[in-house]
Amino acid sequence: MYKSNEKMHDVEDQAIFAGQLKNTYIMKVMKFGGTSLGTPERMKAVAKIIQREEQAVIVLSAISGTTDTLHQITTLWQKEKSISDKVKALQTHYNAFIEALLQQVDLKKKALLFVDHHLSSLNQITRVHYSETAAKTILAIGEKLSTYLFGLLLCEHQISFQHLDALSFMQINADEEPDLPYITKRLTLELDKYTHTQYVLTQGYICRNAKGEVDNLRRGGSDYSATLIGAAIDADNIQIWTDIDGIHNNDPRIVNTTRPVSHLSYREAAELAYFGAKILHPTCVIPAEKKGIPLRLKNTFSPEASGTLISKNGSGKTATALAVKHGITAIRIESDRMLNAYGFLRQIFEVFEKHKTPIDMITTSEVSVSLTIDDKKALPSILGTLKRFGKVTIDDHQSIICIVGDHISVKSNTLSRIIETLQEIPIRMLSHGGSSNNISLLLAYDHHEMALQKLHTALFEEKIQSVSPILN
Ligand code: ADP
Ligand code: ASP
Ligand code: MG
């Protein structure tokens, strides 16, 4: 397919970037999360589920709990404390896992050797001083283990597959954003070798950064890997398999009468993911949305359930679902210089831009501006600079509750209903109209459970006494 001629390469590269050339026949992506791989039985169930598709790229997270333990190991290392108990716990867990997963002695041996090699590398890596780069190599171990073990399981059941190392194609740029043209080029070249392979197995979450070092797509990043791969190969469908039957209309860890949402738009799903719905990585909807690829969330514990479809078609509901994002800091800047001044907000935004800190919510009055951030890494330095503009106050331990719907902010009585429902709860900030899909509220962390519960009852459970059924 690829000519040796350099010029020809350029032409084909450009065509791949422009999405005009497809040299892979694999059209499906199936991603399985940690809970779907959490026990040997679950992993065996996943090996059955993939066979629903004739061909697919299979993206795996780490076995549940592994990335958390690896995180704890990096923290202990940074604090110069012993990691040996944690490493032993992983070793014991994986030994028992392998014992129950595989039958064939030679495959078991291979699995034990692989796990042993990676867990021993932990002791090796942590012998020297802590570095963030080396810590990221440690965090990558979880996905390496899960894909290798799953590969051996497929071997045992004679299911044909090829292993593709995510570090050979998944890349972020200097701004820590996925480099989709590069990913597309590399992945297309790789998959071109495997056009007749049934399954191509790769790790989610892990990637290389602009310096070529091992990095990751942040917590929950395997969802993002799946949608980036889907966008790169122009998949006709991306499936995200998890431990619940799709996106629910509220956080099921907080409210116990939640229900699955059958379908919603990319915009609705993106708002929910960004504002805390743990089921999806915050930015994973974007690549699927850009390419118009349907995203289906499915339950590995109940494969026949239809789950949730995310596509360009909205839910048709005024209120579709609620999500909550914690760890928010609100910053208020009060200054007379704002009066009748232009350019003031630009100067404020530039401070956040300089510190690569995204702003989530913003409200302004004549002489003050309030905004929220969730990334506090640069907060001391940001506050230092903002003080030049006026009086700066901060409120920590805040939460954003996001109410997502199909054109929610243009339906006249939704906002009044929300405010009426939350009468007793102090609302620090409110954002309405920024997007037609979302109304966001900022409140103290301590009030989030009560607020979610009350809103759930009002928006999804109470019969509305209204001529037009605005909340359906
Ligand atoms: P995986 O291991 O498959 O990536 P996650 O734990 O990342 O799974 O995400 C699934 C979990 O997200 C569910 O078990 C559920 O507790 C939680 N969750 C939070 N908000 C929602 C929501 N709105 N709908 C469904 N699940 C949610
Ligand atoms: N294993 C990674 C994590 O726990 C990535 C993922 O699960 O998607 O964050
Ligand atoms: Mg996840």
Short mmCIF file of C-alpha atoms and ligand atoms in Angstrom, two decimals:
data_model
loop_
_atom_site.label_atom_id
_atom_site.label_comp_id
_atom_site.label_asym_id
_atom_site.label_seq_id
_atom_site.Cartn_x
_atom_site.Cartn_y
_atom_site.Cartn_z
CA MET A 1 0.00 0.00 0.00
CA TYR A 2 2.80 2.41 0.90
CA LYS A 3 5.32 3.28 -1.78
CA SER A 4 8.96 3.73 -0.92
CA ASN A 5 8.97 7.03 -2.82
CA GLU A 6 9.14 9.93 -0.28
CA LYS A 7 6.82 12.15 -2.30
CA MET A 8 4.19 9.45 -2.47
CA HIS A 9 4.45 9.11 1.31
CA ASP A 10 3.70 12.81 1.72
CA VAL A 11 0.65 12.64 -0.49
CA GLU A 12 -0.68 9.61 1.36
CA ASP A 13 0.11 11.12 4.75
CA GLN A 14 -1.88 14.22 3.85
CA ALA A 15 -4.74 12.11 2.59
CA ILE A 16 -4.78 10.15 5.86
CA PHE A 17 -4.85 13.38 7.87
CA ALA A 18 -7.70 14.65 5.74
CA GLY A 19 -9.56 11.40 6.38
CA GLN A 20 -9.71 10.62 2.63
CA LEU A 21 -7.78 7.39 2.78
CA LYS A 22 -8.65 4.39 4.87
CA ASN A 23 -6.21 1.56 4.80
CA THR A 24 -7.66 -0.46 7.62
CA TYR A 25 -10.74 -2.61 7.53
CA ILE A 26 -11.28 -2.65 11.27
CA MET A 27 -14.30 -0.47 11.91
CA LYS A 28 -15.13 -1.08 15.54
CA VAL A 29 -13.55 -0.13 18.84
CA MET A 30 -14.48 -1.91 22.08
CA LYS A 31 -13.14 -0.56 25.36
CA PHE A 32 -13.38 -2.46 28.64
CA GLY A 33 -12.92 -0.69 31.96
CA GLY A 34 -11.16 -1.91 35.08
CA THR A 35 -14.30 -3.22 36.75
CA SER A 36 -15.08 -5.30 33.65
CA LEU A 37 -11.70 -6.98 34.11
CA GLY A 38 -11.66 -7.00 37.92
CA THR A 39 -11.84 -10.78 38.44
CA PRO A 40 -10.74 -13.75 36.31
CA GLU A 41 -14.45 -14.52 35.72
CA ARG A 42 -15.09 -10.97 34.48
CA MET A 43 -12.09 -11.16 32.17
CA LYS A 44 -13.40 -14.45 30.76
CA ALA A 45 -16.78 -12.79 30.20
CA VAL A 46 -15.01 -10.02 28.26
CA ALA A 47 -13.34 -12.65 26.04
CA LYS A 48 -16.88 -13.83 25.16
CA ILE A 49 -18.23 -10.31 24.63
CA ILE A 50 -15.57 -9.34 22.07
CA GLN A 51 -16.76 -12.23 19.89
CA ARG A 52 -20.00 -10.36 19.29
CA GLU A 53 -17.93 -8.46 16.69
CA GLU A 54 -16.07 -10.09 13.81
CA GLN A 55 -13.24 -7.58 13.97
CA ALA A 56 -12.42 -4.86 16.46
CA VAL A 57 -9.71 -2.88 18.15
CA ILE A 58 -9.93 -3.91 21.81
CA VAL A 59 -8.82 -1.27 24.33
CA LEU A 60 -8.27 -2.33 27.93
CA SER A 61 -7.91 -0.42 31.20
CA ALA A 62 -5.92 -1.82 34.08
CA ILE A 63 -7.60 -4.40 36.32
CA SER A 64 -9.62 -2.41 38.90
CA GLY A 65 -7.60 -1.20 41.86
CA THR A 66 -4.23 -1.57 40.13
CA THR A 67 -3.80 2.04 39.01
CA ASP A 68 -4.86 3.21 42.49
CA THR A 69 -2.17 0.99 44.05
CA LEU A 70 0.42 2.17 41.54
CA HIS A 71 -0.50 5.75 42.45
CA GLN A 72 -0.02 4.95 46.12
CA ILE A 73 3.37 3.47 45.27
CA THR A 74 4.49 6.64 43.48
CA THR A 75 3.31 8.75 46.44
CA LEU A 76 5.24 6.56 48.91
CA TRP A 77 8.30 6.80 46.70
CA GLN A 78 7.99 10.59 46.55
CA LYS A 79 7.80 10.67 50.36
CA GLU A 80 10.78 8.29 50.51
CA LYS A 81 8.72 5.62 52.29
CA SER A 82 8.82 1.86 51.75
CA ILE A 83 6.80 0.48 48.83
CA SER A 84 7.39 -3.20 49.63
CA ASP A 85 3.98 -3.93 51.23
CA LYS A 86 2.15 -2.49 48.24
CA VAL A 87 4.29 -4.40 45.76
CA LYS A 88 3.74 -7.62 47.73
CA ALA A 89 -0.02 -7.02 47.75
CA LEU A 90 0.03 -6.61 43.94
CA GLN A 91 2.13 -9.74 43.54
CA THR A 92 -0.25 -11.83 45.69
CA HIS A 93 -3.29 -10.45 43.87
CA TYR A 94 -1.88 -11.14 40.40
CA ASN A 95 -0.62 -14.63 41.31
CA ALA A 96 -4.11 -15.66 42.44
CA PHE A 97 -5.64 -13.93 39.40
CA ILE A 98 -3.41 -15.86 36.98
CA GLU A 99 -4.06 -19.14 38.79
CA ALA A 100 -7.82 -18.77 38.26
CA LEU A 101 -7.60 -17.21 34.77
CA LEU A 102 -5.49 -19.72 32.86
CA GLN A 103 -5.43 -23.51 32.61
CA GLN A 104 -2.37 -24.23 30.46
CA VAL A 105 0.86 -24.51 32.44
CA ASP A 106 3.05 -22.81 29.82
CA LEU A 107 0.68 -19.82 29.58
CA LYS A 108 0.54 -19.55 33.37
CA LYS A 109 4.33 -19.54 33.47
CA LYS A 110 4.50 -16.77 30.87
CA ALA A 111 1.95 -14.73 32.81
CA LEU A 112 3.81 -15.10 36.12
CA LEU A 113 7.11 -14.16 34.50
CA PHE A 114 5.60 -11.06 32.90
CA VAL A 115 4.00 -9.89 36.15
CA ASP A 116 7.15 -10.65 38.09
CA HIS A 117 9.28 -8.70 35.61
CA HIS A 118 7.07 -5.60 35.86
CA LEU A 119 6.67 -5.71 39.61
CA SER A 120 10.41 -6.17 40.10
CA SER A 121 10.94 -3.13 37.90
CA LEU A 122 9.08 -1.14 40.57
CA ASN A 123 11.82 -1.82 43.07
CA GLN A 124 14.42 -0.98 40.46
CA ILE A 125 12.82 2.32 39.41
CA THR A 126 12.23 3.55 42.96
CA ARG A 127 15.81 2.95 44.06
CA VAL A 128 16.82 6.42 42.84
CA HIS A 129 15.30 9.85 43.58
CA TYR A 130 11.65 10.46 42.66
CA SER A 131 10.92 11.91 39.26
CA GLU A 132 7.56 12.56 37.65
CA THR A 133 8.71 10.95 34.41
CA ALA A 134 9.65 7.70 36.14
CA ALA A 135 6.42 7.81 38.17
CA LYS A 136 4.48 7.81 34.90
CA THR A 137 6.35 4.68 33.80
CA ILE A 138 5.10 3.07 37.00
CA LEU A 139 1.49 4.14 36.34
CA ALA A 140 1.67 2.52 32.89
CA ILE A 141 2.25 -0.94 34.36
CA GLY A 142 -1.46 -1.59 35.10
CA GLU A 143 -2.55 -1.48 31.45
CA LYS A 144 0.51 -3.48 30.36
CA LEU A 145 -0.42 -6.27 32.76
CA SER A 146 -4.12 -6.39 31.89
CA THR A 147 -3.58 -6.52 28.11
CA TYR A 148 -0.87 -9.16 28.40
CA LEU A 149 -3.02 -11.40 30.62
CA PHE A 150 -6.04 -10.92 28.38
CA GLY A 151 -3.88 -11.81 25.37
CA LEU A 152 -2.86 -15.07 27.05
CA LEU A 153 -6.51 -15.82 27.77
CA LEU A 154 -7.31 -15.32 24.06
CA CYS A 155 -4.39 -17.65 23.19
CA GLU A 156 -5.79 -20.29 25.50
CA HIS A 157 -9.15 -20.08 23.72
CA GLN A 158 -7.51 -19.94 20.29
CA ILE A 159 -8.97 -16.57 19.45
CA SER A 160 -6.83 -14.85 16.85
CA PHE A 161 -5.44 -11.43 17.81
CA GLN A 162 -2.46 -9.11 17.45
CA HIS A 163 -1.01 -7.11 20.27
CA LEU A 164 -0.36 -3.45 19.43
CA ASP A 165 1.65 -1.39 21.92
CA ALA A 166 -0.20 1.88 22.59
CA LEU A 167 3.18 3.55 23.11
CA SER A 168 3.85 3.06 19.39
CA PHE A 169 0.99 5.34 18.31
CA MET A 170 -0.76 7.16 21.18
CA GLN A 171 0.84 10.58 21.59
CA ILE A 172 0.19 13.88 23.35
CA ASN A 173 1.77 17.17 22.28
CA ALA A 174 3.63 19.82 24.28
CA ASP A 175 0.26 21.21 25.53
CA GLU A 176 -0.58 17.70 26.78
CA GLU A 177 -3.33 17.41 24.19
CA PRO A 178 -3.68 14.29 22.01
CA ASP A 179 -1.89 14.70 18.69
CA LEU A 180 -4.62 13.24 16.47
CA PRO A 181 -2.82 13.66 13.11
CA TYR A 182 0.19 11.78 14.50
CA ILE A 183 -2.01 9.11 16.12
CA THR A 184 -3.93 8.68 12.86
CA LYS A 185 -0.77 8.34 10.81
CA ARG A 186 0.92 5.86 13.16
CA LEU A 187 -2.17 3.80 13.83
CA THR A 188 -3.11 3.59 10.15
CA LEU A 189 0.38 2.37 9.33
CA GLU A 190 0.25 -0.21 12.12
CA LEU A 191 -3.25 -1.47 11.38
CA ASP A 192 -2.40 -1.76 7.72
CA LYS A 193 -0.31 -4.78 8.72
CA TYR A 194 -3.30 -6.45 10.36
CA THR A 195 -6.16 -6.08 7.93
CA HIS A 196 -7.02 -9.76 8.26
CA THR A 197 -6.59 -9.96 12.01
CA GLN A 198 -9.76 -10.46 14.00
CA TYR A 199 -8.80 -8.51 17.07
CA VAL A 200 -6.13 -5.93 17.69
CA LEU A 201 -5.47 -5.63 21.40
CA THR A 202 -4.03 -2.44 22.88
CA GLN A 203 -3.68 -0.59 26.19
CA GLY A 204 -5.88 2.35 27.09
CA TYR A 205 -4.67 5.31 29.16
CA ILE A 206 -0.95 5.13 28.30
CA CYS A 207 0.78 7.27 25.70
CA ARG A 208 3.99 9.09 24.91
CA ASN A 209 4.46 12.81 25.38
CA ALA A 210 6.14 15.33 23.10
CA LYS A 211 9.54 14.36 24.55
CA GLY A 212 8.91 10.69 23.75
CA GLU A 213 8.55 9.77 27.44
CA VAL A 214 5.88 7.42 28.79
CA ASP A 215 2.88 9.47 29.88
CA ASN A 216 -0.88 9.01 30.29
CA LEU A 217 -4.23 10.53 29.35
CA ARG A 218 -5.10 11.19 33.04
CA ARG A 219 -7.33 9.11 35.31
CA GLY A 220 -10.06 7.28 33.46
CA GLY A 221 -8.09 7.90 30.26
CA SER A 222 -8.84 4.56 28.59
CA ASP A 223 -12.19 5.99 27.46
CA TYR A 224 -10.21 8.74 25.73
CA SER A 225 -7.86 6.18 24.14
CA ALA A 226 -10.92 4.41 22.71
CA THR A 227 -12.46 7.53 21.18
CA LEU A 228 -9.11 8.74 19.84
CA ILE A 229 -8.55 5.37 18.18
CA GLY A 230 -12.12 5.44 16.87
CA ALA A 231 -11.59 8.90 15.38
CA ALA A 232 -8.20 7.88 13.92
CA ILE A 233 -9.56 4.84 12.09
CA ASP A 234 -12.91 6.48 11.25
CA ALA A 235 -14.68 3.69 13.10
CA ASP A 236 -18.36 3.22 12.44
CA ASN A 237 -18.99 2.62 16.12
CA ILE A 238 -17.18 2.91 19.46
CA GLN A 239 -18.34 0.80 22.40
CA ILE A 240 -17.43 1.58 26.00
CA TRP A 241 -18.11 -1.44 28.21
CA THR A 242 -18.39 -0.77 31.93
CA ASP A 243 -20.07 -2.02 35.11
CA ILE A 244 -23.39 -0.20 34.70
CA ASP A 245 -26.07 -0.07 32.00
CA GLY A 246 -25.03 3.28 30.52
CA ILE A 247 -25.21 6.89 31.67
CA HIS A 248 -27.69 7.30 34.51
CA ASN A 249 -29.69 10.45 35.13
CA ASN A 250 -27.77 11.12 38.37
CA ASP A 251 -24.71 9.80 40.17
CA PRO A 252 -25.70 6.29 41.34
CA ARG A 253 -23.11 6.44 44.11
CA ILE A 254 -25.08 9.28 45.71
CA VAL A 255 -28.71 8.85 44.65
CA ASN A 256 -30.21 5.36 44.70
CA THR A 257 -33.19 5.84 42.38
CA THR A 258 -31.22 6.77 39.25
CA ARG A 259 -32.24 5.42 35.84
CA PRO A 260 -30.30 4.88 32.61
CA VAL A 261 -30.62 7.42 29.81
CA SER A 262 -31.30 5.64 26.51
CA HIS A 263 -29.83 8.28 24.20
CA LEU A 264 -28.34 11.76 24.35
CA SER A 265 -26.31 14.09 22.16
CA TYR A 266 -22.52 14.47 22.10
CA ARG A 267 -22.98 17.92 23.67
CA GLU A 268 -25.12 16.61 26.53
CA ALA A 269 -22.69 13.73 27.18
CA ALA A 270 -19.65 16.01 26.94
CA GLU A 271 -21.10 18.39 29.57
CA LEU A 272 -21.88 15.50 31.91
CA ALA A 273 -18.43 13.98 31.49
CA TYR A 274 -16.66 17.30 31.96
CA PHE A 275 -18.73 18.14 35.02
CA GLY A 276 -17.98 14.94 36.88
CA ALA A 277 -20.00 11.95 35.66
CA LYS A 278 -17.31 9.38 36.42
CA ILE A 279 -18.60 6.93 33.85
CA LEU A 280 -16.82 8.89 31.08
CA HIS A 281 -13.40 10.56 30.96
CA PRO A 282 -13.94 14.37 30.95
CA THR A 283 -12.93 15.00 27.32
CA CYS A 284 -13.45 11.60 25.68
CA VAL A 285 -16.62 12.57 23.81
CA ILE A 286 -14.84 15.19 21.68
CA PRO A 287 -13.01 12.92 19.16
CA ALA A 288 -16.20 10.91 18.54
CA GLU A 289 -18.21 14.12 18.14
CA LYS A 290 -15.71 15.60 15.68
CA LYS A 291 -16.00 12.54 13.44
CA GLY A 292 -19.71 11.94 14.08
CA ILE A 293 -19.05 8.40 15.35
CA PRO A 294 -21.81 6.91 17.55
CA LEU A 295 -20.62 6.05 21.04
CA ARG A 296 -22.42 3.23 22.83
CA LEU A 297 -22.05 2.59 26.56
CA LYS A 298 -22.69 -1.03 27.49
CA ASN A 299 -22.77 -3.13 30.64
CA THR A 300 -20.45 -6.17 30.77
CA PHE A 301 -22.63 -7.60 33.56
CA SER A 302 -25.67 -7.41 31.31
CA PRO A 303 -24.46 -7.46 27.69
CA GLU A 304 -27.97 -7.65 26.22
CA ALA A 305 -29.12 -4.40 27.87
CA SER A 306 -29.19 -1.63 25.27
CA GLY A 307 -27.15 0.83 27.37
CA THR A 308 -26.78 4.45 26.28
CA LEU A 309 -26.28 5.75 22.75
CA ILE A 310 -24.41 9.03 22.33
CA SER A 311 -24.84 10.55 18.87
CA LYS A 312 -25.81 13.84 17.28
CA ASN A 313 -29.43 13.35 18.33
CA GLY A 314 -30.39 14.96 21.61
CA SER A 315 -32.26 13.19 24.39
CA GLY A 316 -35.35 15.27 23.70
CA LYS A 317 -35.61 15.84 27.44
CA THR A 318 -35.47 19.23 29.11
CA ALA A 319 -33.47 17.71 31.95
CA THR A 320 -31.49 14.65 30.93
CA ALA A 321 -29.09 14.08 33.83
CA LEU A 322 -27.17 15.67 36.70
CA ALA A 323 -23.48 15.44 37.51
CA VAL A 324 -21.28 16.79 40.26
CA LYS A 325 -17.66 17.88 40.17
CA HIS A 326 -15.76 18.34 43.43
CA GLY A 327 -12.55 20.04 44.47
CA ILE A 328 -13.56 23.40 43.03
CA THR A 329 -12.06 26.70 44.18
CA ALA A 330 -13.97 29.94 43.59
CA ILE A 331 -11.91 33.12 43.19
CA ARG A 332 -13.45 36.59 43.48
CA ILE A 333 -11.59 39.68 42.25
CA GLU A 334 -13.06 43.04 43.29
CA SER A 335 -11.76 46.16 41.66
CA ASP A 336 -12.94 49.71 40.91
CA ARG A 337 -10.86 49.43 37.76
CA MET A 338 -13.63 47.28 36.30
CA LEU A 339 -16.06 50.20 36.20
CA ASN A 340 -16.66 51.16 32.58
CA ALA A 341 -13.32 49.62 31.67
CA TYR A 342 -12.59 47.40 28.72
CA GLY A 343 -9.70 44.97 28.60
CA PHE A 344 -10.00 44.16 32.32
CA LEU A 345 -11.38 40.66 31.84
CA ARG A 346 -8.81 39.96 29.14
CA GLN A 347 -6.03 40.76 31.60
CA ILE A 348 -7.57 38.43 34.19
CA PHE A 349 -7.95 35.61 31.64
CA GLU A 350 -4.34 36.06 30.57
CA VAL A 351 -3.22 35.20 34.11
CA PHE A 352 -5.03 31.84 33.89
CA GLU A 353 -3.81 31.24 30.36
CA LYS A 354 -0.21 31.86 31.42
CA HIS A 355 -0.61 29.25 34.16
CA LYS A 356 -2.39 26.77 31.84
CA THR A 357 -5.32 26.67 34.28
CA PRO A 358 -8.80 26.23 32.78
CA ILE A 359 -11.72 28.25 34.15
CA ASP A 360 -15.01 26.36 34.58
CA MET A 361 -17.59 28.97 35.61
CA ILE A 362 -17.57 32.75 35.54
CA THR A 363 -19.95 35.49 36.70
CA THR A 364 -19.41 39.24 36.71
CA SER A 365 -20.93 42.29 38.41
CA GLU A 366 -20.04 45.95 37.99
CA VAL A 367 -16.98 45.83 40.17
CA SER A 368 -16.20 42.17 40.65
CA VAL A 369 -15.67 38.95 38.81
CA SER A 370 -15.97 35.44 40.26
CA LEU A 371 -14.58 32.39 38.56
CA THR A 372 -13.87 28.78 39.41
CA ILE A 373 -10.98 26.42 38.80
CA ASP A 374 -10.41 22.78 39.70
CA ASP A 375 -6.70 22.56 38.95
CA LYS A 376 -4.99 24.12 41.95
CA LYS A 377 -1.38 23.43 40.96
CA ALA A 378 -0.70 27.05 40.05
CA LEU A 379 -3.10 28.65 42.55
CA PRO A 380 -0.50 30.40 44.78
CA SER A 381 1.15 31.98 41.78
CA ILE A 382 -2.22 32.91 40.18
CA LEU A 383 -3.36 34.59 43.42
CA GLY A 384 -0.06 36.47 43.67
CA THR A 385 -0.59 37.97 40.21
CA LEU A 386 -4.33 38.65 40.63
CA LYS A 387 -3.70 40.77 43.74
CA ARG A 388 -2.36 43.46 41.39
CA PHE A 389 -5.91 43.91 40.04
CA GLY A 390 -7.73 44.40 43.37
CA LYS A 391 -9.01 42.54 46.41
CA VAL A 392 -8.91 38.77 45.92
CA THR A 393 -10.86 36.27 48.05
CA ILE A 394 -11.16 32.51 47.63
CA ASP A 395 -13.71 29.87 48.67
CA ASP A 396 -12.34 26.36 48.77
CA HIS A 397 -14.14 22.98 49.03
CA GLN A 398 -16.83 23.94 46.54
CA SER A 399 -18.73 21.64 44.16
CA ILE A 400 -20.31 22.30 40.77
CA ILE A 401 -23.64 20.65 40.09
CA CYS A 402 -24.37 20.52 36.41
CA ILE A 403 -27.89 19.98 35.12
CA VAL A 404 -27.74 18.84 31.53
CA GLY A 405 -30.59 18.74 29.07
CA ASP A 406 -31.60 19.13 25.47
CA HIS A 407 -31.98 22.94 25.19
CA ILE A 408 -32.40 23.19 28.96
CA SER A 409 -31.49 26.83 29.23
CA VAL A 410 -34.09 28.01 26.72
CA LYS A 411 -37.06 26.36 28.45
CA SER A 412 -38.59 29.18 30.45
CA ASN A 413 -39.51 27.63 33.79
CA THR A 414 -36.61 25.21 34.32
CA LEU A 415 -34.41 27.71 36.09
CA SER A 416 -37.16 28.90 38.42
CA ARG A 417 -37.94 25.29 39.30
CA ILE A 418 -34.29 24.60 40.12
CA ILE A 419 -34.01 27.68 42.31
CA GLU A 420 -37.29 26.92 44.06
CA THR A 421 -36.12 23.35 44.75
CA LEU A 422 -32.86 24.51 46.31
CA GLN A 423 -34.36 27.33 48.41
CA GLU A 424 -32.61 26.24 51.62
CA ILE A 425 -29.21 25.65 50.04
CA PRO A 426 -26.92 28.67 49.54
CA ILE A 427 -25.86 28.90 45.87
CA ARG A 428 -22.52 30.68 45.48
CA MET A 429 -22.63 31.04 41.68
CA LEU A 430 -25.02 30.17 38.88
CA SER A 431 -24.36 29.79 35.18
CA HIS A 432 -27.31 29.83 32.80
CA GLY A 433 -27.28 30.42 29.08
CA GLY A 434 -23.56 29.82 28.51
CA SER A 435 -24.60 26.71 26.63
CA SER A 436 -28.10 25.65 25.68
CA ASN A 437 -27.39 22.24 27.23
CA ASN A 438 -26.38 23.15 30.73
CA ILE A 439 -27.23 25.00 33.90
CA SER A 440 -24.45 24.93 36.49
CA LEU A 441 -24.55 25.77 40.18
CA LEU A 442 -21.67 26.29 42.56
CA LEU A 443 -22.26 25.36 46.17
CA ALA A 444 -20.32 24.20 49.21
CA TYR A 445 -19.17 20.56 49.03
CA ASP A 446 -21.15 19.80 52.21
CA HIS A 447 -24.42 20.61 50.43
CA HIS A 448 -23.92 18.58 47.26
CA GLU A 449 -25.68 15.38 48.37
CA MET A 450 -28.80 17.16 49.55
CA ALA A 451 -28.86 19.28 46.39
CA LEU A 452 -28.50 16.28 44.06
CA GLN A 453 -31.22 14.41 45.92
CA LYS A 454 -33.67 17.33 45.88
CA LEU A 455 -33.02 18.14 42.22
CA HIS A 456 -33.43 14.47 41.31
CA THR A 457 -36.84 14.33 42.95
CA ALA A 458 -37.96 17.61 41.41
CA LEU A 459 -36.68 17.02 37.89
CA PHE A 460 -37.19 13.30 37.41
CA GLU A 461 -39.71 12.02 39.93
CA GLU A 462 -42.38 14.60 40.72
CA LYS A 463 -45.36 15.03 38.46
CA ILE A 464 -45.21 18.56 37.06
CA GLN A 465 -48.38 20.61 37.48
CA SER A 466 -47.96 22.44 34.23
CA VAL A 467 -49.95 22.88 31.03
CA SER A 468 -46.91 22.07 28.92
CA PRO A 469 -44.87 19.07 30.15
CA ILE A 470 -41.59 20.96 30.23
CA LEU A 471 -39.69 18.42 32.26
CA ASN A 472 -40.09 15.06 30.69
P1 ADP B 1 -14.71 1.67 34.21
O1 ADP B 1 -13.86 0.87 35.14
O2 ADP B 1 -15.54 0.81 33.31
O3 ADP B 1 -13.96 2.73 33.46
P2 ADP B 1 -15.73 3.70 35.97
O4 ADP B 1 -15.66 3.31 37.40
O5 ADP B 1 -14.70 4.64 35.46
O6 ADP B 1 -15.79 2.37 35.12
O7 ADP B 1 -17.17 4.32 35.65
C1 ADP B 1 -18.35 3.62 35.97
C2 ADP B 1 -18.90 4.14 37.28
O8 ADP B 1 -19.25 5.51 37.16
C3 ADP B 1 -20.21 3.48 37.71
O9 ADP B 1 -19.97 2.28 38.39
C4 ADP B 1 -20.88 4.54 38.55
O10 ADP B 1 -20.68 4.30 39.92
C5 ADP B 1 -20.13 5.84 38.21
N1 ADP B 1 -21.02 6.93 37.75
C6 ADP B 1 -20.95 8.21 38.17
N2 ADP B 1 -21.88 8.96 37.56
C7 ADP B 1 -22.57 8.13 36.75
C8 ADP B 1 -23.67 8.32 35.86
N3 ADP B 1 -24.26 9.49 35.68
N4 ADP B 1 -24.12 7.24 35.18
C9 ADP B 1 -23.55 6.02 35.34
N5 ADP B 1 -22.51 5.79 36.16
C10 ADP B 1 -22.01 6.83 36.86
N1 ASP B 2 -6.37 2.60 34.67
C1 ASP B 2 -6.56 4.02 34.51
C2 ASP B 2 -7.24 4.61 35.74
O1 ASP B 2 -7.56 3.87 36.66
C3 ASP B 2 -7.29 4.38 33.26
C4 ASP B 2 -8.74 3.95 33.18
O2 ASP B 2 -9.21 3.20 34.02
O3 ASP B 2 -9.41 4.37 32.23
O4 ASP B 2 -7.42 5.79 35.78
MG MG B 3 -13.43 4.75 33.79
#
